[in-house]
Amino acid sequence: MLVVVVGLAVWLRGGGADDDPTPTAVGDSTTTAAAVTPSPTPTPTPTPTPTFDRTQLSLIDPASSWVVVNKARPLSPIDWAPADLVPFGNGYQLRAEAAQAMDAMIGVAAAQGIELSVQSAYRSYDYQVSLFSAQVSRFGEDRAEIQVARPGHSEHQTGLAADVGGGGCDIESCFATTAEGQWVAAHAAEFGWLVRYPEGGQDVTGFKYEPWHIRYVGTPLATEMQRTGAATLEEFFGLPAAPGYPG
């Protein structure tokens, strides 16, 4: 009986030959660290900035608001006239979209104490013939060609260009020094307009600095040109400079 009792005691203590005599630590550091280490947070993929599509509108079609007209790029047909002209102040005309944008710009400027006025807008091919001839007679052809476009090469013929004035200086370089001229230079792009013949751009555009001459191209293009620092349509679209008429 004694043997049986001793054997039973050994069995009750868990002392078998196949048992692991080393107790398992509940708080084993290796196991715990592996269990609680968080997975790396995935780095979010940045959303690419949309690229401005410079091909979305035609640069050749005279009906396009992006048409580029200069001494090397006449309208085609040369006597083209817009079909959507609307009256705009003092007997002038602009294409409907440009007129709406001009009205909005003048309204916002007025609310800020800036009084802008339109001095010239759409000019027909025949009107441009008369104007150019008068300038040649007065100043000679060389000087006339840096001040007034030949018929068929004028932005005014597109119905998308206007001359604006204010501050006591209309259609003169001093317009740039007035509060009105400075406002136009700073804010015209917000309404889809740009100063088409900037200072220092004559070798590109073919025309002397005209801070009063603005061209409607639409807000997306005008603001993109402002953002990228492109001063002229020719430079923005990678077109050849047009300092003079071919031939």
mmCIF file of C-alpha atoms in Angstrom:
data_model
loop_
_atom_site.group_PDB
_atom_site.id
_atom_site.type_symbol
_atom_site.label_atom_id
_atom_site.label_comp_id
_atom_site.label_asym_id
_atom_site.label_seq_id
_atom_site.Cartn_x
_atom_site.Cartn_y
_atom_site.Cartn_z
ATOM 1 C CA MET A 1 0.000 0.000 0.000
ATOM 2 C CA LEU A 2 2.832 2.419 0.730
ATOM 3 C CA VAL A 3 4.183 2.101 -2.793
ATOM 4 C CA VAL A 4 0.825 2.857 -4.285
ATOM 5 C CA VAL A 5 0.383 5.959 -2.147
ATOM 6 C CA VAL A 6 3.843 7.319 -2.998
ATOM 7 C CA GLY A 7 3.230 6.752 -6.723
ATOM 8 C CA LEU A 8 -0.099 8.503 -6.509
ATOM 9 C CA ALA A 9 1.542 11.489 -4.834
ATOM 10 C CA VAL A 10 4.119 11.699 -7.589
ATOM 11 C CA TRP A 11 1.394 11.566 -10.228
ATOM 12 C CA LEU A 12 -0.622 14.259 -8.501
ATOM 13 C CA ARG A 13 2.448 16.576 -8.542
ATOM 14 C CA GLY A 14 2.625 16.280 -12.377
ATOM 15 C CA GLY A 15 6.078 14.842 -12.371
ATOM 16 C CA GLY A 16 6.156 12.752 -15.571
ATOM 17 C CA ALA A 17 9.251 12.021 -17.635
ATOM 18 C CA ASP A 18 7.707 13.716 -20.726
ATOM 19 C CA ASP A 19 6.633 16.916 -18.909
ATOM 20 C CA ASP A 20 8.518 20.239 -19.430
ATOM 21 C CA PRO A 21 9.785 21.158 -15.989
ATOM 22 C CA THR A 22 10.221 24.860 -16.973
ATOM 23 C CA PRO A 23 7.127 26.930 -16.253
ATOM 24 C CA THR A 24 5.799 29.128 -19.085
ATOM 25 C CA ALA A 25 5.960 32.830 -18.210
ATOM 26 C CA VAL A 26 2.620 34.458 -18.778
ATOM 27 C CA GLY A 27 4.190 37.802 -19.606
ATOM 28 C CA ASP A 28 6.848 36.549 -22.038
ATOM 29 C CA SER A 29 8.265 39.785 -23.571
ATOM 30 C CA THR A 30 8.986 38.343 -27.023
ATOM 31 C CA THR A 31 5.500 37.003 -27.542
ATOM 32 C CA THR A 32 3.830 40.169 -26.216
ATOM 33 C CA ALA A 33 5.876 42.560 -28.406
ATOM 34 C CA ALA A 34 5.083 40.595 -31.549
ATOM 35 C CA ALA A 35 1.423 40.657 -30.734
ATOM 36 C CA VAL A 36 1.060 44.398 -30.121
ATOM 37 C CA THR A 37 3.393 45.904 -32.748
ATOM 38 C CA PRO A 38 1.074 47.830 -35.115
ATOM 39 C CA SER A 39 1.260 47.364 -38.867
ATOM 40 C CA PRO A 40 2.817 50.293 -40.769
ATOM 41 C CA THR A 41 0.205 52.839 -41.902
ATOM 42 C CA PRO A 42 0.044 52.840 -45.709
ATOM 43 C CA THR A 43 1.215 56.111 -47.274
ATOM 44 C CA PRO A 44 -1.697 57.593 -49.221
ATOM 45 C CA THR A 45 -1.126 57.959 -52.945
ATOM 46 C CA PRO A 46 -1.138 61.680 -53.787
ATOM 47 C CA THR A 47 -3.858 62.794 -56.179
ATOM 48 C CA PRO A 48 -2.179 64.078 -59.357
ATOM 49 C CA THR A 49 -2.846 67.713 -60.254
ATOM 50 C CA PRO A 50 -4.918 67.849 -63.444
ATOM 51 C CA THR A 51 -2.898 69.032 -66.422
ATOM 52 C CA PHE A 52 -4.339 72.015 -68.243
ATOM 53 C CA ASP A 53 -5.464 70.848 -71.678
ATOM 54 C CA ARG A 54 -4.018 73.304 -74.166
ATOM 55 C CA THR A 55 -5.722 71.554 -77.090
ATOM 56 C CA GLN A 56 -9.327 71.779 -75.929
ATOM 57 C CA LEU A 57 -10.161 74.741 -78.174
ATOM 58 C CA SER A 58 -8.959 75.715 -81.629
ATOM 59 C CA LEU A 59 -6.303 78.374 -82.112
ATOM 60 C CA ILE A 60 -7.255 78.738 -85.794
ATOM 61 C CA ASP A 61 -11.056 78.728 -85.939
ATOM 62 C CA PRO A 62 -12.122 82.417 -85.856
ATOM 63 C CA ALA A 63 -15.209 81.455 -83.836
ATOM 64 C CA SER A 64 -13.037 79.972 -81.049
ATOM 65 C CA SER A 65 -12.460 82.106 -77.961
ATOM 66 C CA TRP A 66 -8.829 80.922 -78.096
ATOM 67 C CA VAL A 67 -8.159 81.954 -81.692
ATOM 68 C CA VAL A 68 -4.699 83.514 -81.967
ATOM 69 C CA VAL A 69 -4.594 86.439 -84.368
ATOM 70 C CA ASN A 70 -1.377 88.290 -85.058
ATOM 71 C CA LYS A 71 0.777 89.563 -87.894
ATOM 72 C CA ALA A 72 1.592 86.022 -88.996
ATOM 73 C CA ARG A 73 -1.857 84.514 -88.306
ATOM 74 C CA PRO A 74 -4.666 86.314 -90.171
ATOM 75 C CA LEU A 75 -8.286 85.370 -89.729
ATOM 76 C CA SER A 76 -9.592 82.845 -92.230
ATOM 77 C CA PRO A 77 -11.552 83.961 -94.112
ATOM 78 C CA ILE A 78 -9.805 87.269 -93.849
ATOM 79 C CA ASP A 79 -13.081 89.235 -93.752
ATOM 80 C CA TRP A 80 -14.706 86.941 -91.175
ATOM 81 C CA ALA A 81 -17.389 88.424 -88.916
ATOM 82 C CA PRO A 82 -18.847 86.895 -85.725
ATOM 83 C CA ALA A 83 -22.481 85.823 -85.753
ATOM 84 C CA ASP A 84 -23.242 86.448 -82.077
ATOM 85 C CA LEU A 85 -22.447 90.139 -81.624
ATOM 86 C CA VAL A 86 -24.488 91.999 -79.021
ATOM 87 C CA PRO A 87 -24.663 95.740 -78.281
ATOM 88 C CA PHE A 88 -22.484 96.898 -75.438
ATOM 89 C CA GLY A 89 -22.473 100.468 -74.118
ATOM 90 C CA ASN A 90 -21.960 103.595 -76.201
ATOM 91 C CA GLY A 91 -22.858 101.812 -79.419
ATOM 92 C CA TYR A 92 -20.076 99.209 -79.245
ATOM 93 C CA GLN A 93 -20.448 95.485 -79.870
ATOM 94 C CA LEU A 94 -18.819 92.351 -78.474
ATOM 95 C CA ARG A 95 -19.503 88.674 -78.850
ATOM 96 C CA ALA A 96 -22.125 87.565 -76.343
ATOM 97 C CA GLU A 97 -19.786 85.681 -73.972
ATOM 98 C CA ALA A 98 -17.235 88.487 -73.977
ATOM 99 C CA ALA A 99 -19.933 91.116 -73.410
ATOM 100 C CA GLN A 100 -21.229 89.222 -70.385
ATOM 101 C CA ALA A 101 -17.717 88.958 -68.955
ATOM 102 C CA MET A 102 -17.056 92.647 -69.594
ATOM 103 C CA ASP A 103 -20.277 93.629 -67.871
ATOM 104 C CA ALA A 104 -19.337 91.511 -64.837
ATOM 105 C CA MET A 105 -15.843 93.006 -64.679
ATOM 106 C CA ILE A 106 -17.046 96.601 -64.922
ATOM 107 C CA GLY A 107 -19.661 95.900 -62.234
ATOM 108 C CA VAL A 108 -17.160 94.441 -59.760
ATOM 109 C CA ALA A 109 -14.671 97.228 -60.468
ATOM 110 C CA ALA A 110 -17.355 99.860 -59.840
ATOM 111 C CA ALA A 111 -18.226 98.239 -56.503
ATOM 112 C CA GLN A 112 -14.571 98.730 -55.537
ATOM 113 C CA GLY A 113 -14.508 102.370 -56.610
ATOM 114 C CA ILE A 114 -12.899 101.741 -60.013
ATOM 115 C CA GLU A 115 -14.694 103.301 -62.983
ATOM 116 C CA LEU A 116 -13.859 101.536 -66.236
ATOM 117 C CA SER A 117 -15.233 102.480 -69.634
ATOM 118 C CA VAL A 118 -15.106 100.763 -73.022
ATOM 119 C CA GLN A 119 -13.414 102.915 -75.673
ATOM 120 C CA SER A 120 -13.483 100.469 -78.577
ATOM 121 C CA ALA A 121 -14.648 96.918 -79.215
ATOM 122 C CA TYR A 122 -15.648 95.000 -82.367
ATOM 123 C CA ARG A 123 -14.379 96.379 -85.646
ATOM 124 C CA SER A 124 -15.480 94.963 -88.956
ATOM 125 C CA TYR A 125 -13.031 94.141 -91.723
ATOM 126 C CA ASP A 126 -14.171 97.189 -93.706
ATOM 127 C CA TYR A 127 -13.777 99.460 -90.679
ATOM 128 C CA GLN A 128 -10.255 98.138 -90.159
ATOM 129 C CA VAL A 129 -9.430 98.884 -93.781
ATOM 130 C CA SER A 130 -10.386 102.519 -93.258
ATOM 131 C CA LEU A 131 -8.620 102.796 -89.882
ATOM 132 C CA PHE A 132 -5.380 101.261 -91.122
ATOM 133 C CA SER A 133 -5.332 103.463 -94.214
ATOM 134 C CA ALA A 134 -5.834 106.570 -92.082
ATOM 135 C CA GLN A 135 -2.951 105.594 -89.777
ATOM 136 C CA VAL A 136 -0.640 104.958 -92.737
ATOM 137 C CA SER A 137 -1.519 108.357 -94.186
ATOM 138 C CA ARG A 138 -0.846 110.045 -90.851
ATOM 139 C CA PHE A 139 2.240 108.235 -89.590
ATOM 140 C CA GLY A 140 3.644 106.216 -92.491
ATOM 141 C CA GLU A 141 3.369 102.451 -92.911
ATOM 142 C CA ASP A 142 6.185 101.424 -90.558
ATOM 143 C CA ARG A 143 4.819 103.316 -87.582
ATOM 144 C CA ALA A 144 1.218 102.486 -88.421
ATOM 145 C CA GLU A 145 1.979 98.767 -88.341
ATOM 146 C CA ILE A 146 3.114 98.837 -84.735
ATOM 147 C CA GLN A 147 -0.005 100.727 -83.688
ATOM 148 C CA VAL A 148 -2.840 99.305 -85.779
ATOM 149 C CA ALA A 149 -3.233 95.860 -87.274
ATOM 150 C CA ARG A 150 -3.715 95.303 -90.946
ATOM 151 C CA PRO A 151 -7.263 94.341 -91.935
ATOM 152 C CA GLY A 152 -7.814 90.643 -91.256
ATOM 153 C CA HIS A 153 -5.075 90.593 -88.611
ATOM 154 C CA SER A 154 -6.889 92.580 -85.936
ATOM 155 C CA GLU A 155 -8.140 91.073 -82.686
ATOM 156 C CA HIS A 156 -10.927 93.642 -82.717
ATOM 157 C CA GLN A 157 -12.342 91.862 -85.772
ATOM 158 C CA THR A 158 -12.907 88.734 -83.656
ATOM 159 C CA GLY A 159 -15.373 90.520 -81.363
ATOM 160 C CA LEU A 160 -13.281 89.315 -78.423
ATOM 161 C CA ALA A 161 -11.119 92.412 -77.908
ATOM 162 C CA ALA A 162 -11.793 95.766 -76.329
ATOM 163 C CA ASP A 163 -9.976 98.947 -75.404
ATOM 164 C CA VAL A 164 -10.766 100.141 -71.891
ATOM 165 C CA GLY A 165 -10.032 103.417 -70.186
ATOM 166 C CA GLY A 166 -10.451 105.355 -66.979
ATOM 167 C CA GLY A 167 -8.589 107.553 -64.558
ATOM 168 C CA GLY A 168 -8.253 110.357 -67.081
ATOM 169 C CA CYS A 169 -6.046 108.361 -69.467
ATOM 170 C CA ASP A 170 -7.729 106.554 -72.364
ATOM 171 C CA ILE A 171 -5.901 104.570 -75.023
ATOM 172 C CA GLU A 172 -2.514 105.844 -73.858
ATOM 173 C CA SER A 173 0.375 104.139 -72.085
ATOM 174 C CA CYS A 174 -0.317 106.298 -69.019
ATOM 175 C CA PHE A 175 -3.388 104.125 -68.408
ATOM 176 C CA ALA A 176 -0.998 101.674 -66.740
ATOM 177 C CA THR A 177 -0.223 104.219 -64.021
ATOM 178 C CA THR A 178 -3.853 104.879 -63.089
ATOM 179 C CA ALA A 179 -5.786 102.998 -60.423
ATOM 180 C CA GLU A 180 -8.030 101.731 -63.226
ATOM 181 C CA GLY A 181 -5.127 100.408 -65.274
ATOM 182 C CA GLN A 182 -3.556 98.731 -62.275
ATOM 183 C CA TRP A 183 -6.882 97.140 -61.347
ATOM 184 C CA VAL A 184 -7.273 95.748 -64.870
ATOM 185 C CA ALA A 185 -3.749 94.311 -64.826
ATOM 186 C CA ALA A 186 -4.396 92.621 -61.466
ATOM 187 C CA HIS A 187 -7.992 91.412 -61.891
ATOM 188 C CA ALA A 188 -8.890 91.058 -65.578
ATOM 189 C CA ALA A 189 -7.964 87.354 -65.609
ATOM 190 C CA GLU A 190 -10.652 86.668 -62.994
ATOM 191 C CA PHE A 191 -13.197 87.564 -65.666
ATOM 192 C CA GLY A 192 -11.481 85.845 -68.587
ATOM 193 C CA TRP A 193 -9.589 88.857 -69.965
ATOM 194 C CA LEU A 194 -5.871 89.437 -70.450
ATOM 195 C CA VAL A 195 -3.737 92.418 -71.391
ATOM 196 C CA ARG A 196 -2.868 91.200 -74.863
ATOM 197 C CA TYR A 197 0.110 93.413 -75.668
ATOM 198 C CA PRO A 198 2.246 93.488 -72.502
ATOM 199 C CA GLU A 199 5.230 95.677 -71.814
ATOM 200 C CA GLY A 200 8.369 94.246 -73.385
ATOM 201 C CA GLY A 201 6.386 91.919 -75.643
ATOM 202 C CA GLN A 202 6.660 93.718 -78.977
ATOM 203 C CA ASP A 203 9.180 91.225 -80.358
ATOM 204 C CA VAL A 204 6.596 88.496 -79.763
ATOM 205 C CA THR A 205 3.264 90.170 -80.522
ATOM 206 C CA GLY A 206 4.432 92.768 -83.042
ATOM 207 C CA PHE A 207 2.680 95.581 -81.159
ATOM 208 C CA LYS A 208 3.899 98.125 -78.658
ATOM 209 C CA TYR A 209 2.768 98.040 -75.048
ATOM 210 C CA GLU A 210 -0.992 98.648 -74.845
ATOM 211 C CA PRO A 211 -2.190 98.380 -71.231
ATOM 212 C CA TRP A 212 -5.694 99.354 -72.396
ATOM 213 C CA HIS A 213 -6.122 96.603 -75.004
ATOM 214 C CA ILE A 214 -7.638 93.494 -73.435
ATOM 215 C CA ARG A 215 -8.618 90.227 -75.039
ATOM 216 C CA TYR A 216 -11.267 87.764 -73.871
ATOM 217 C CA VAL A 217 -10.098 84.129 -73.751
ATOM 218 C CA GLY A 218 -12.258 82.760 -70.921
ATOM 219 C CA THR A 219 -11.464 82.426 -67.234
ATOM 220 C CA PRO A 220 -9.756 78.979 -67.352
ATOM 221 C CA LEU A 221 -7.142 80.070 -69.892
ATOM 222 C CA ALA A 222 -6.652 83.567 -68.469
ATOM 223 C CA THR A 223 -6.067 82.274 -64.936
ATOM 224 C CA GLU A 224 -3.768 79.476 -66.170
ATOM 225 C CA MET A 225 -1.659 82.008 -68.047
ATOM 226 C CA GLN A 226 -1.503 84.143 -64.925
ATOM 227 C CA ARG A 227 -0.539 81.118 -62.805
ATOM 228 C CA THR A 228 2.248 80.029 -65.162
ATOM 229 C CA GLY A 229 3.529 83.548 -65.806
ATOM 230 C CA ALA A 230 2.970 83.370 -69.565
ATOM 231 C CA ALA A 231 2.697 86.957 -70.810
ATOM 232 C CA THR A 232 1.351 86.280 -74.306
ATOM 233 C CA LEU A 233 -0.784 83.737 -76.131
ATOM 234 C CA GLU A 234 2.144 83.007 -78.423
ATOM 235 C CA GLU A 235 4.394 82.038 -75.522
ATOM 236 C CA PHE A 236 1.741 80.041 -73.683
ATOM 237 C CA PHE A 237 0.884 77.921 -76.740
ATOM 238 C CA GLY A 238 4.454 77.682 -78.048
ATOM 239 C CA LEU A 239 3.667 79.589 -81.252
ATOM 240 C CA PRO A 240 6.264 81.467 -83.312
ATOM 241 C CA ALA A 241 6.768 85.110 -82.481
ATOM 242 C CA ALA A 242 5.171 87.524 -84.924
ATOM 243 C CA PRO A 243 7.151 90.778 -84.778
ATOM 244 C CA GLY A 244 6.250 91.637 -88.376
ATOM 245 C CA TYR A 245 4.143 90.638 -91.342
ATOM 246 C CA PRO A 246 5.604 87.851 -93.507
ATOM 247 C CA GLY A 247 7.080 89.101 -96.752
#
